[in-house]
Short mmCIF file of C-alpha atoms in Angstrom, two decimals:
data_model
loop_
_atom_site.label_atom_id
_atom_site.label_comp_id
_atom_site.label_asym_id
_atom_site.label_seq_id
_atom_site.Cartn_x
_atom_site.Cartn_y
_atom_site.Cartn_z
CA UNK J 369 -37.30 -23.27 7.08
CA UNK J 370 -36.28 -22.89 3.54
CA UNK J 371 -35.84 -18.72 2.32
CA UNK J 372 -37.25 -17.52 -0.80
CA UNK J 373 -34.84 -17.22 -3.57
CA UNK J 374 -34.44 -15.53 -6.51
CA UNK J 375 -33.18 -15.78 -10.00
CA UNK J 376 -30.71 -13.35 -11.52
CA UNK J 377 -28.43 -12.40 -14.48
CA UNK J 378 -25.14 -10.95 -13.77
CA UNK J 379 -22.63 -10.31 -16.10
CA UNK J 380 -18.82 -10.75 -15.34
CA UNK J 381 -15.10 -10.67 -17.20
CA UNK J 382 -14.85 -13.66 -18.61
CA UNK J 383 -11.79 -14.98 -16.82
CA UNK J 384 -13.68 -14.12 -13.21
CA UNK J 385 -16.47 -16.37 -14.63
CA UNK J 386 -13.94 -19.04 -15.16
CA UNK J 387 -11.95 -18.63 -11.68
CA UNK J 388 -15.17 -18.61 -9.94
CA UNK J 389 -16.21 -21.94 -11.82
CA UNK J 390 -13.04 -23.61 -11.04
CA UNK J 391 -13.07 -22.90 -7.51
CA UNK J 392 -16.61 -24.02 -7.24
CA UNK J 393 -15.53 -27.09 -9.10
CA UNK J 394 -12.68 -27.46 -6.60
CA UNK J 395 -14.38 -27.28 -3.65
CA UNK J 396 -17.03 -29.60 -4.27
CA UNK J 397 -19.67 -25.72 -4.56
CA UNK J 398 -22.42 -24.50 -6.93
CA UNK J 399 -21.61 -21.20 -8.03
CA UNK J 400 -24.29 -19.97 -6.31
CA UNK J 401 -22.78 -21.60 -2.91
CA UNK J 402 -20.01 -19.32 -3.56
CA UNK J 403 -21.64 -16.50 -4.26
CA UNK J 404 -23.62 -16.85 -1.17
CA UNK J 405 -20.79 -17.70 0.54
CA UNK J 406 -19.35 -14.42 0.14
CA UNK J 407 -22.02 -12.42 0.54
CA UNK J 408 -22.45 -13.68 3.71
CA UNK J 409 -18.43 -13.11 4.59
CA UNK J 410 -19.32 -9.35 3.68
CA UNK J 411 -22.30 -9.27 6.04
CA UNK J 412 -20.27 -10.38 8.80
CA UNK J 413 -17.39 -8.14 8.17
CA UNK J 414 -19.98 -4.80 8.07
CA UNK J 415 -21.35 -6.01 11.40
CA UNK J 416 -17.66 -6.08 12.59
CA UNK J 417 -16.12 -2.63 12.09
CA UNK J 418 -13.02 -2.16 13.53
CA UNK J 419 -11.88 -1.02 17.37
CA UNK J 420 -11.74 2.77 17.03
CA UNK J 421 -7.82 2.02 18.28
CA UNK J 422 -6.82 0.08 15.65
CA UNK J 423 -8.97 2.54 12.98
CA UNK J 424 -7.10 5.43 14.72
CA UNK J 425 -3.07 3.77 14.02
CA UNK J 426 -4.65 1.89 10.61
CA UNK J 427 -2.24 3.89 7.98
CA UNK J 428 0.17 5.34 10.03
CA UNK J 429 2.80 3.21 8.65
CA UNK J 430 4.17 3.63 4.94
CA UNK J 431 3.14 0.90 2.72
CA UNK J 432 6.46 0.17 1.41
CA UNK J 433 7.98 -0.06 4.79
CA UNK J 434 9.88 -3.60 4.94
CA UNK J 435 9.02 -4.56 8.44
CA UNK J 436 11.11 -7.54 9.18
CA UNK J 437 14.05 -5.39 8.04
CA UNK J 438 13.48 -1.89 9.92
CA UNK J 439 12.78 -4.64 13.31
CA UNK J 440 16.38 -5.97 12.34
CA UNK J 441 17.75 -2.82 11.98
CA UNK J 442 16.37 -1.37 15.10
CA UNK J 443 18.20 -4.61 16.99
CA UNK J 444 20.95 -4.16 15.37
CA UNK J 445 21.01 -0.45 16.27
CA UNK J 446 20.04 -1.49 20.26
CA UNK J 447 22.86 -4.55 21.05
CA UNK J 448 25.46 -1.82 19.36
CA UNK J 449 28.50 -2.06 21.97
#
């Protein structure tokens, strides 16, 4: 069963136009493919909210932290004779 469509006129910077036509291009897509593409990613990522668990430690870590370093360190700091 085909859905009803509709037209519409959207207006985007330039060089998004142009990355979005390229990637189309590139992957063998309409734009419209893409764009319905990603709408539908976003529809499935509201349906899919996160644990409350991982919402409730989401941020508790500094964004600058260098992980693979403090992990080192804390080896480092463990194995000390």
């Amino acid at each position: 069963m085909k859905q009803e469509t509709t037209k519409i006129t959207i207006r985007l910077p330039r060089q998004d136009v142009e990355f979005a036509k390229a990637y189309a291009r590139a992957h063998g897509l309409s734009m419209t493919e893409v764009i319905d593409r990603y709408l539908r990613r976003l529809r499935a990522l509201e349906r899919h909210q996160p644990s409350p668990e991982l919402d409730a430690i989401t941020g508790l870590l500094p964004a600058d932290l260098d992980a693979e370093q403090a992990y080192r360190d804390h080896l480092v700091e463990k194995h000390r004779p």
